[in-house]
């Protein structure tokens, strides 16, 4: 018996050294979630083993009794460390405040007060020396010990429940880690129950602590317990602006950050299948279905409800390179897409400006140069008129190019009256014998300069195209065009009684360079569309009642003010 106990004691010393070493390792990793609590837990278990070992080696002496009491110096921090570790490691560290620490300190203080200041028998009652007992003394436990036992097992049960629950909802990614920790916890406490309620002769708990040391050693160095802890992962993921879903091999969402919950509008998506969770986002679901599990990484851009998302699916492997799931990353790039489209529009504008400068302006410049040479040679006044006309043409082109180059953001918005705006623009255009009629009035909120440019371009376009008609025999004849400006409930219209625009050309007519007039720049209606869209309105070309052109501008919010028909 004595030889067996000595071997038992030396084995416990080895286990104490292993657990102490692991405690130092965990303390060096105390910045990891649960690292400090785990270090305290392992240190408590090491002290527990050490006290039992020394108590056995000094059995039958007063020193053995002291070490039998000293076991609790290790048990107390071990129990508290276990509970704190479970809270921190399973993302319940919000409960780790001074109140929790104070509550955890109550039971040890009461216990040690009873141990050192209470009457004999509250914790242990010593009946005398005996060779049959492990410490060489007959020891009977008292009521405070039983209270401590109930308290300890309650904390162990809560800690184990937290870890088990977290293991079940964490999927394959962290399940092995969790089960290793759970096994390391259960082993010594199972031995404690057997030793207390059974007749084993020696305490099994210290022996089973060897299993705890081996299990935690694997968890540290093979399972990377504190390197890729769930809480550390969550802290990183929650700091991302992107939506992150972690999906296991069964297509179940095992983790999602707050951005992911907001995107799907569901706080309970963890634990759901991908099919159910993404049911409200068909584009995302379709993309997920189309991904190949064997692909190293898949990336695509999808559009959903006028929003753009960059989607990536990356396989997730464990330390043995086995596939344990996927990381589904969704990053909204709507603003980026809008900037790209704006840049593309600006580039198109630059191309249009280049075309005007290189071609449209070159033609009248060449005409002016040629006519000027002829005028000097012939001294013909008509040639000077042609030079002047060419210069006027270039001036018109420059004005329209500058108008088209304006920033689309209208910052100087004021309240304007439709009738006053139309009359002001009419005075800026050489309308000849054309007539303006205004029917109805309304308030318009917008940039006055841009809206004047809009009306001027439409009036000029109607005068240029509507004042020259063809008779039934195909001969051109001049006729004064009548232009109408009408207020509508959601905007206004500008129409004329000219030749109109064929249906097949009514969309294309707003494109830069499209004109049916030899003197047209092809920019007039493009500028109109630019101004309308910069105000957030809509524009459409239709046929007027007389068969001419009718520009319909809608999307305004204010109501029209009735005004009698006013000729001008």
Coordinates of C-alpha atoms in Angstrom, one line a residue:
X1 CA 0.0 0.0 0.0
X2 CA 2.8 2.4 1.0
X3 CA 4.7 1.8 -2.3
X4 CA 1.6 2.3 -4.4
X5 CA 0.9 5.6 -2.6
X6 CA 4.4 6.8 -3.2
X7 CA 4.1 6.0 -6.9
X8 CA 0.8 7.8 -6.9
X9 CA 2.3 10.9 -5.3
X10 CA 5.2 11.1 -7.7
X11 CA 2.8 10.7 -10.6
X12 CA 0.7 13.6 -9.2
X13 CA 3.9 15.8 -9.0
X14 CA 4.5 15.2 -12.7
X15 CA 0.9 16.1 -13.5
X16 CA 1.2 19.3 -11.4
X17 CA 4.3 20.3 -13.3
X18 CA 2.5 19.8 -16.7
X19 CA -0.5 21.8 -15.6
X20 CA 1.7 24.5 -14.1
X21 CA 3.6 24.7 -17.5
X22 CA 0.3 25.0 -19.4
X23 CA -0.8 27.7 -16.9
X24 CA 2.3 29.8 -17.7
X25 CA 1.7 29.2 -21.5
X26 CA -1.9 30.4 -21.1
X27 CA -0.8 33.4 -19.1
X28 CA 1.5 34.4 -21.8
X29 CA -1.5 34.4 -24.1
X30 CA -3.7 36.3 -21.7
X31 CA -4.6 38.8 -24.4
X32 CA -6.7 36.1 -26.1
X33 CA -10.3 35.8 -25.0
X34 CA -10.4 33.5 -21.9
X35 CA -6.6 33.3 -21.7
X36 CA -6.3 34.8 -18.2
X37 CA -9.2 32.7 -16.8
X38 CA -7.7 29.6 -18.3
X39 CA -4.3 30.4 -16.8
X40 CA -6.0 30.7 -13.3
X41 CA -7.9 27.5 -13.8
X42 CA -4.8 25.5 -14.7
X43 CA -2.8 27.1 -11.9
X44 CA -5.5 26.1 -9.5
X45 CA -5.5 22.5 -10.8
X46 CA -1.7 22.4 -10.5
X47 CA -1.9 23.6 -6.9
X48 CA -4.6 21.0 -6.2
X49 CA -2.4 18.2 -7.5
X50 CA 0.7 19.5 -5.7
X51 CA -1.1 19.6 -2.3
X52 CA -2.4 16.1 -2.7
X53 CA 1.0 14.8 -3.7
X54 CA 2.8 16.4 -0.7
X55 CA 0.0 15.3 1.6
X56 CA 0.4 11.7 0.5
X57 CA 4.2 11.8 0.8
X58 CA 3.9 13.2 4.4
X59 CA 1.0 11.0 5.4
X60 CA 0.3 10.6 9.1
X61 CA 1.9 13.9 10.0
X62 CA 0.5 17.3 10.9
X63 CA 2.0 18.6 7.6
X64 CA -0.2 16.1 5.7
X65 CA -3.3 17.6 7.4
X66 CA -2.2 21.1 6.4
X67 CA -1.8 20.1 2.8
X68 CA -5.2 18.3 2.9
X69 CA -6.7 21.7 3.8
X70 CA -4.4 23.4 1.3
X71 CA -6.1 21.5 -1.5
X72 CA -8.8 24.2 -1.4
X73 CA -6.3 26.9 -2.2
X74 CA -6.2 25.3 -5.6
X75 CA -9.8 24.2 -5.8
X76 CA -11.2 27.8 -5.3
X77 CA -9.4 29.6 -8.1
X78 CA -9.9 26.5 -10.4
X79 CA -13.7 26.7 -10.0
X80 CA -13.8 30.5 -10.4
X81 CA -11.3 30.4 -13.3
X82 CA -13.5 27.7 -15.1
X83 CA -16.6 29.8 -14.8
X84 CA -14.9 33.0 -16.0
X85 CA -13.2 31.1 -18.8
X86 CA -16.6 29.7 -20.0
X87 CA -18.1 33.2 -20.0
X88 CA -15.2 34.8 -21.9
X89 CA -14.7 32.0 -24.4
X90 CA -18.4 31.7 -25.3
X91 CA -18.9 35.4 -25.9
X92 CA -20.7 36.1 -22.6
X93 CA -18.0 38.4 -21.3
X94 CA -20.5 41.2 -21.0
X95 CA -21.3 39.6 -17.6
X96 CA -17.7 39.9 -16.5
X97 CA -17.8 43.0 -14.4
X98 CA -16.9 43.9 -10.8
X99 CA -20.3 42.5 -9.6
X100 CA -19.4 39.1 -11.0
X101 CA -16.0 39.1 -9.4
X102 CA -17.5 40.2 -6.1
X103 CA -20.1 37.4 -6.2
X104 CA -17.4 34.8 -7.0
X105 CA -15.4 36.0 -4.0
X106 CA -18.2 35.5 -1.5
X107 CA -18.1 31.7 -1.3
X108 CA -14.2 31.4 -0.9
X109 CA -14.2 34.1 1.8
X110 CA -17.0 32.3 3.8
X111 CA -15.3 28.9 3.3
X112 CA -11.8 30.0 4.5
X113 CA -13.4 32.0 7.4
X114 CA -15.0 28.7 8.5
X115 CA -11.8 26.8 7.9
X116 CA -9.5 29.0 9.9
X117 CA -11.9 30.7 12.4
X118 CA -14.9 28.3 12.8
X119 CA -15.3 25.4 15.2
X120 CA -13.9 22.0 14.4
X121 CA -16.2 19.9 12.2
X122 CA -17.6 22.6 9.9
X123 CA -15.4 21.4 7.1
X124 CA -13.4 18.4 8.3
X125 CA -13.5 16.4 11.5
X126 CA -10.3 14.5 12.3
X127 CA -10.9 11.2 14.0
X128 CA -7.3 10.2 14.5
X129 CA -4.4 8.6 12.7
X130 CA -5.1 5.5 10.5
X131 CA -3.0 3.6 7.9
X132 CA -6.1 3.0 5.8
X133 CA -6.5 6.6 4.8
X134 CA -4.6 8.3 2.0
X135 CA -3.3 11.2 4.2
X136 CA -2.8 8.8 7.2
X137 CA -5.7 10.5 9.1
X138 CA -9.3 9.6 9.5
X139 CA -11.2 12.6 8.0
X140 CA -14.9 13.1 8.0
X141 CA -16.5 16.0 6.0
X142 CA -18.8 18.6 7.6
X143 CA -21.7 20.7 6.5
X144 CA -19.7 23.6 5.1
X145 CA -17.8 21.1 2.9
X146 CA -21.1 19.9 1.5
X147 CA -22.3 23.4 0.8
X148 CA -19.0 24.1 -1.0
X149 CA -19.5 20.9 -3.0
X150 CA -23.0 22.0 -4.1
X151 CA -21.7 25.4 -5.0
X152 CA -18.8 24.0 -6.9
X153 CA -20.8 21.5 -8.9
X154 CA -23.4 24.2 -9.7
X155 CA -20.7 26.5 -11.3
X156 CA -19.2 23.5 -13.1
X157 CA -22.7 22.6 -14.5
X158 CA -23.3 26.2 -15.7
X159 CA -19.8 26.4 -17.3
X160 CA -20.3 23.0 -19.0
X161 CA -23.7 24.0 -20.3
X162 CA -22.3 27.2 -21.8
X163 CA -19.5 25.4 -23.5
X164 CA -21.8 22.6 -24.8
X165 CA -24.4 25.1 -26.2
X166 CA -21.6 27.1 -27.9
X167 CA -20.1 23.9 -29.3
X168 CA -23.5 22.9 -30.8
X169 CA -24.2 26.2 -32.5
X170 CA -20.6 26.8 -33.7
X171 CA -20.6 24.0 -36.2
X172 CA -17.5 22.1 -37.2
X173 CA -15.4 25.2 -37.1
X174 CA -15.0 25.2 -33.3
X175 CA -16.7 22.0 -32.2
X176 CA -13.5 20.0 -31.7
X177 CA -12.0 22.9 -29.6
X178 CA -15.1 23.0 -27.4
X179 CA -15.3 19.3 -26.9
X180 CA -11.6 19.1 -25.9
X181 CA -12.2 21.8 -23.3
X182 CA -15.3 20.1 -22.1
X183 CA -13.5 16.8 -21.7
X184 CA -10.7 18.5 -19.8
X185 CA -13.3 20.0 -17.4
X186 CA -15.4 16.9 -16.8
X187 CA -12.5 14.4 -16.1
X188 CA -11.4 15.8 -12.7
X189 CA -14.9 16.6 -11.5
X190 CA -16.0 13.1 -12.4
X191 CA -13.1 11.8 -10.3
X192 CA -14.1 14.1 -7.4
X193 CA -17.7 12.7 -7.4
X194 CA -16.4 9.0 -7.4
X195 CA -13.8 9.7 -4.7
X196 CA -16.3 11.4 -2.4
X197 CA -19.2 9.1 -2.8
X198 CA -17.3 5.8 -3.4
X199 CA -14.7 3.9 -1.4
X200 CA -11.6 4.1 -3.7
X201 CA -8.9 4.4 -1.0
X202 CA -7.2 7.2 -3.0
X203 CA -8.6 10.3 -4.7
X204 CA -9.2 9.7 -8.4
X205 CA -9.5 13.4 -9.2
X206 CA -5.7 14.1 -9.2
X207 CA -5.2 11.1 -11.4
X208 CA -7.8 12.2 -13.9
X209 CA -6.1 15.7 -13.9
X210 CA -3.5 14.0 -16.0
X211 CA -6.1 13.5 -18.6
X212 CA -7.0 17.2 -18.3
X213 CA -3.4 18.1 -18.9
X214 CA -3.1 15.9 -22.0
X215 CA -6.4 17.1 -23.4
X216 CA -5.6 20.8 -22.9
X217 CA -2.1 20.2 -24.3
X218 CA -3.7 19.0 -27.5
X219 CA -6.2 21.8 -27.5
X220 CA -3.4 24.4 -27.1
X221 CA -0.9 23.1 -29.7
X222 CA -3.0 21.0 -32.1
X223 CA -6.4 22.6 -31.8
X224 CA -4.9 26.1 -31.5
X225 CA -7.2 26.8 -28.6
X226 CA -6.3 30.5 -28.0
X227 CA -5.1 31.2 -31.6
X228 CA -8.5 30.9 -33.3
X229 CA -10.9 31.2 -30.4
X230 CA -14.6 31.9 -31.4
X231 CA -14.6 35.2 -29.6
X232 CA -11.4 36.4 -31.2
X233 CA -12.9 35.5 -34.6
X234 CA -16.1 37.3 -33.7
X235 CA -14.3 40.4 -32.6
X236 CA -12.5 40.6 -36.0
X237 CA -15.6 39.8 -38.0
X238 CA -17.8 42.4 -36.2
X239 CA -15.2 45.1 -36.9
X240 CA -15.7 44.6 -40.7
X241 CA -18.1 46.7 -42.6
X242 CA -18.8 43.8 -44.9
X243 CA -21.5 41.2 -44.3
X244 CA -19.9 37.9 -43.2
X245 CA -21.6 34.5 -43.1
X246 CA -19.8 31.3 -42.0
X247 CA -21.4 28.2 -43.5
X248 CA -20.6 24.7 -42.6
X249 CA -20.5 21.7 -44.9
X250 CA -24.2 21.1 -44.4
X251 CA -25.1 24.5 -45.8
X252 CA -26.0 25.8 -42.3
X253 CA -25.1 29.3 -41.2
X254 CA -23.0 28.8 -38.1
X255 CA -21.9 32.4 -37.7
X256 CA -23.0 35.8 -39.0
X257 CA -22.0 39.3 -38.0
X258 CA -24.3 42.2 -37.3
X259 CA -24.0 43.5 -40.8
X260 CA -25.3 40.2 -42.1
X261 CA -28.3 40.3 -39.7
X262 CA -29.1 43.8 -40.9
X263 CA -28.8 42.9 -44.5
X264 CA -31.3 40.0 -44.2
X265 CA -33.4 41.7 -41.5
X266 CA -33.2 38.6 -39.3
X267 CA -31.6 38.4 -35.9
X268 CA -32.0 34.6 -35.8
X269 CA -30.2 33.5 -39.0
X270 CA -27.5 31.6 -37.1
X271 CA -28.5 27.9 -37.2
X272 CA -30.7 28.3 -40.3
X273 CA -30.0 26.7 -43.6
X274 CA -28.7 29.0 -46.4
X275 CA -31.8 28.3 -48.4
X276 CA -34.1 29.6 -45.6
X277 CA -31.9 32.5 -44.5
X278 CA -31.4 33.9 -48.0
X279 CA -34.9 33.3 -49.1
X280 CA -35.6 37.0 -49.0
X281 CA -32.5 37.8 -51.1
X282 CA -33.0 35.8 -54.4
X283 CA -29.9 37.2 -56.1
X284 CA -27.7 36.2 -53.2
X285 CA -29.3 32.8 -53.0
X286 CA -28.9 32.2 -56.7
X287 CA -25.3 33.2 -56.5
X288 CA -24.6 30.8 -53.6
X289 CA -26.3 27.9 -55.4
X290 CA -24.1 28.5 -58.4
X291 CA -20.8 28.3 -56.5
X292 CA -18.6 25.3 -56.8
X293 CA -17.4 23.8 -53.5
X294 CA -14.1 22.8 -55.1
X295 CA -13.3 26.3 -56.2
X296 CA -10.5 28.0 -54.3
X297 CA -12.4 31.3 -54.3
X298 CA -15.3 32.7 -56.2
X299 CA -16.2 36.3 -56.7
X300 CA -18.9 38.1 -58.5
X301 CA -20.9 41.4 -58.5
X302 CA -24.7 41.2 -58.3
X303 CA -27.4 43.8 -58.4
X304 CA -30.5 43.7 -56.2
X305 CA -33.1 46.4 -55.7
X306 CA -30.9 49.1 -57.2
X307 CA -28.0 48.1 -54.9
X308 CA -24.8 46.4 -56.0
X309 CA -22.9 43.8 -54.0
X310 CA -19.5 42.2 -54.4
X311 CA -19.9 38.6 -53.3
X312 CA -17.1 36.2 -52.4
X313 CA -17.2 32.6 -51.3
X314 CA -14.0 31.2 -49.8
X315 CA -13.5 27.6 -48.6
X316 CA -12.6 27.2 -45.0
X317 CA -10.2 24.4 -44.0
X318 CA -9.0 23.1 -40.6
X319 CA -5.4 22.4 -39.5
X320 CA -5.5 19.1 -41.4
X321 CA -6.6 20.9 -44.6
X322 CA -10.0 19.3 -44.4
X323 CA -13.0 21.4 -45.7
X324 CA -15.1 22.5 -42.7
X325 CA -17.2 25.2 -44.4
X326 CA -17.2 28.4 -46.4
X327 CA -16.9 32.1 -45.6
X328 CA -19.6 34.0 -47.6
X329 CA -18.5 37.6 -47.8
X330 CA -20.9 40.3 -49.1
X331 CA -19.7 43.8 -49.5
X332 CA -22.0 46.6 -50.8
X333 CA -20.4 48.6 -53.6
X334 CA -23.4 50.7 -54.6
X335 CA -21.6 54.0 -54.1
X336 CA -18.6 52.7 -56.0
X337 CA -20.8 51.6 -58.9
X338 CA -22.5 55.0 -58.9
X339 CA -19.1 56.7 -59.1
X340 CA -18.1 54.4 -61.9
X341 CA -21.2 55.3 -63.8
X342 CA -20.7 59.0 -63.2
X343 CA -17.1 58.7 -64.4
X344 CA -18.3 56.8 -67.5
X345 CA -20.8 59.5 -68.2
X346 CA -18.2 62.2 -67.7
X347 CA -15.8 60.3 -70.1
X348 CA -18.6 60.2 -72.7
X349 CA -19.1 63.9 -72.2
X350 CA -15.4 64.5 -72.8
X351 CA -15.6 62.4 -76.0
X352 CA -18.5 64.5 -77.1
X353 CA -16.6 67.7 -76.4
X354 CA -13.7 66.4 -78.3
X355 CA -15.9 65.6 -81.2
X356 CA -17.4 69.1 -81.2
X357 CA -14.0 70.8 -80.9
X358 CA -12.3 68.6 -83.5
X359 CA -15.2 68.4 -86.1
X360 CA -18.1 70.7 -85.5
X361 CA -16.0 73.8 -84.7
X362 CA -13.4 73.0 -87.4
X363 CA -16.0 73.1 -90.1
X364 CA -17.2 76.7 -89.5
X365 CA -13.7 77.8 -88.8
X366 CA -12.6 76.4 -92.2
X367 CA -15.6 78.1 -93.8
X368 CA -14.7 81.5 -92.1
X369 CA -11.1 81.2 -93.2
X370 CA -12.0 80.4 -96.8
X371 CA -14.7 83.1 -97.1
X372 CA -12.3 85.6 -95.5
X373 CA -9.7 84.9 -98.2
X374 CA -12.4 85.3 -100.9
X375 CA -13.6 88.5 -99.3
X376 CA -10.1 90.0 -99.4
X377 CA -9.7 88.9 -103.0
X378 CA -13.1 89.9 -104.4
X379 CA -14.0 92.6 -101.8
X380 CA -17.5 91.1 -101.8
X381 CA -19.8 92.1 -98.9
X382 CA -21.6 88.8 -99.1
X383 CA -18.5 86.9 -98.3
X384 CA -18.1 89.0 -95.1
X385 CA -21.7 88.0 -94.2
X386 CA -20.8 84.4 -94.6
X387 CA -17.7 84.9 -92.4
X388 CA -20.0 86.5 -89.8
X389 CA -22.4 83.6 -90.0
X390 CA -19.6 81.1 -89.5
X391 CA -18.5 83.0 -86.4
X392 CA -22.0 83.0 -85.1
X393 CA -22.1 79.3 -85.7
X394 CA -18.9 78.8 -83.7
X395 CA -20.2 81.1 -80.9
X396 CA -23.4 79.0 -80.7
X397 CA -21.4 75.8 -80.5
X398 CA -19.2 77.1 -77.8
X399 CA -22.2 78.3 -75.7
X400 CA -23.9 74.9 -76.0
X401 CA -20.7 73.0 -75.1
X402 CA -20.2 75.1 -72.0
X403 CA -23.8 74.6 -71.0
X404 CA -23.5 70.8 -71.5
X405 CA -20.3 70.8 -69.4
X406 CA -22.0 72.2 -66.3
X407 CA -22.0 70.0 -63.2
X408 CA -25.3 68.1 -63.0
X409 CA -25.7 69.0 -59.3
X410 CA -27.9 72.1 -59.1
X411 CA -26.9 73.9 -56.0
X412 CA -28.7 77.2 -56.6
X413 CA -32.3 76.2 -56.5
X414 CA -35.0 78.9 -56.3
X415 CA -38.8 79.1 -56.7
X416 CA -39.7 80.2 -60.2
X417 CA -42.9 80.8 -62.2
X418 CA -43.3 78.7 -65.4
X419 CA -44.7 81.6 -67.4
X420 CA -42.0 84.1 -66.3
X421 CA -39.3 81.6 -67.1
X422 CA -40.6 80.9 -70.6
X423 CA -41.0 84.6 -71.4
X424 CA -37.5 85.3 -70.2
X425 CA -36.0 82.5 -72.3
X426 CA -38.1 83.6 -75.3
X427 CA -36.4 87.0 -75.2
X428 CA -33.0 85.4 -75.4
X429 CA -33.7 83.6 -78.7
X430 CA -33.9 84.9 -82.2
X431 CA -37.4 83.7 -82.8
X432 CA -38.2 85.6 -85.9
X433 CA -41.9 85.4 -86.8
X434 CA -42.6 82.5 -84.4
X435 CA -45.3 82.8 -81.7
X436 CA -45.2 81.8 -78.0
X437 CA -48.5 80.8 -76.3
X438 CA -48.6 80.0 -72.5
X439 CA -51.5 78.0 -71.1
X440 CA -51.5 77.7 -67.3
X441 CA -48.8 78.5 -64.8
X442 CA -47.1 76.8 -61.9
X443 CA -44.2 77.1 -59.5
X444 CA -40.9 75.4 -60.4
X445 CA -38.1 74.9 -58.0
X446 CA -34.7 74.7 -59.8
X447 CA -31.6 76.4 -61.0
X448 CA -32.7 79.4 -63.0
X449 CA -29.7 79.5 -65.4
X450 CA -30.0 75.9 -66.3
X451 CA -33.8 76.1 -66.8
X452 CA -33.4 79.2 -69.0
X453 CA -30.9 77.1 -71.0
X454 CA -33.5 74.4 -71.3
X455 CA -36.2 76.6 -72.6
X456 CA -33.8 78.5 -74.9
X457 CA -32.6 75.3 -76.5
X458 CA -36.1 73.9 -77.0
X459 CA -37.4 77.2 -78.5
X460 CA -34.3 77.5 -80.8
X461 CA -34.8 73.9 -81.8
X462 CA -38.5 74.5 -82.7
X463 CA -37.8 77.7 -84.6
X464 CA -35.0 76.0 -86.6
X465 CA -36.9 72.9 -87.4
X466 CA -40.5 74.2 -87.5
X467 CA -40.2 77.4 -89.4
X468 CA -39.3 75.5 -92.6
X469 CA -41.9 73.0 -93.8
X470 CA -42.4 71.2 -97.1
X471 CA -45.5 71.6 -99.1
X472 CA -47.4 68.7 -100.6
X473 CA -45.3 69.0 -103.8
X474 CA -42.1 68.7 -101.8
X475 CA -41.1 72.4 -102.2
X476 CA -39.8 74.2 -99.1
X477 CA -41.8 77.1 -97.9
X478 CA -41.3 79.4 -94.9
X479 CA -44.0 79.4 -92.2
X480 CA -44.1 80.9 -88.8
X481 CA -44.2 78.2 -86.1
X482 CA -46.3 78.5 -83.0
X483 CA -44.8 77.2 -79.7
X484 CA -47.0 76.4 -76.7
X485 CA -45.9 76.1 -73.0
X486 CA -48.5 74.2 -70.9
X487 CA -48.6 73.6 -67.2
X488 CA -49.5 70.0 -66.1
X489 CA -50.2 68.5 -62.7
X490 CA -46.7 67.0 -62.4
X491 CA -44.7 69.3 -64.7
X492 CA -45.0 71.1 -68.0
X493 CA -44.9 70.6 -71.8
X494 CA -43.4 72.5 -74.7
X495 CA -44.9 71.8 -78.1
X496 CA -45.0 73.3 -81.6
X497 CA -46.9 72.8 -84.8
X498 CA -43.9 72.0 -86.9
X499 CA -43.0 68.8 -88.7
X500 CA -42.5 66.8 -85.5
X501 CA -40.2 63.9 -84.8
X502 CA -40.9 60.4 -86.2
X503 CA -41.7 57.8 -83.5
X504 CA -38.7 55.8 -84.2
X505 CA -36.4 58.8 -83.6
X506 CA -38.0 60.1 -80.4
X507 CA -35.6 58.3 -78.0
X508 CA -32.5 58.8 -80.2
X509 CA -33.2 62.5 -80.6
X510 CA -31.7 63.2 -77.1
X511 CA -28.4 61.7 -78.1
X512 CA -25.5 64.0 -78.7
X513 CA -24.9 64.7 -82.4
X514 CA -28.4 63.7 -83.6
X515 CA -30.0 66.5 -85.6
X516 CA -32.1 66.8 -88.7
X517 CA -31.0 70.4 -89.5
X518 CA -28.0 71.3 -91.5
X519 CA -27.2 74.1 -89.1
X520 CA -28.0 72.2 -85.9
X521 CA -25.3 71.3 -83.4
X522 CA -26.8 68.1 -82.2
X523 CA -26.4 69.3 -78.6
X524 CA -29.6 71.2 -78.0
X525 CA -31.9 68.3 -76.8
X526 CA -28.9 66.6 -75.2
X527 CA -28.5 69.7 -73.0
X528 CA -32.2 69.6 -72.3
X529 CA -32.1 66.0 -71.1
X530 CA -29.0 66.8 -69.0
X531 CA -30.7 69.7 -67.2
X532 CA -33.9 67.7 -66.7
X533 CA -32.1 64.7 -65.2
X534 CA -29.9 67.0 -63.0
X535 CA -33.2 68.2 -61.4
X536 CA -34.4 64.7 -60.8
X537 CA -37.2 65.0 -63.4
X538 CA -38.2 62.9 -66.5
X539 CA -38.3 64.0 -70.1
X540 CA -40.0 62.4 -73.1
X541 CA -40.6 63.4 -76.8
X542 CA -44.1 62.9 -78.1
X543 CA -46.3 64.3 -80.9
X544 CA -48.3 67.5 -80.4
X545 CA -52.0 67.8 -81.3
X546 CA -51.1 69.4 -84.6
X547 CA -48.5 66.6 -85.3
X548 CA -45.5 68.7 -84.3
X549 CA -42.9 68.0 -81.6
X550 CA -44.0 67.9 -77.9
X551 CA -41.5 67.8 -75.1
X552 CA -43.1 66.4 -71.9
X553 CA -41.3 67.1 -68.6
X554 CA -42.7 65.4 -65.5
X555 CA -41.7 64.5 -62.0
X556 CA -42.4 67.9 -60.4
X557 CA -44.2 67.9 -57.1
X558 CA -45.9 71.3 -56.9
X559 CA -49.4 71.9 -58.3
X560 CA -50.1 74.2 -61.3
X561 CA -51.7 77.6 -60.9
X562 CA -54.4 78.3 -63.5
X563 CA -53.7 81.1 -65.8
X564 CA -55.6 82.2 -68.9
X565 CA -54.0 81.6 -72.2
X566 CA -51.5 84.3 -72.9
X567 CA -50.3 85.0 -76.5
X568 CA -46.8 86.5 -76.9

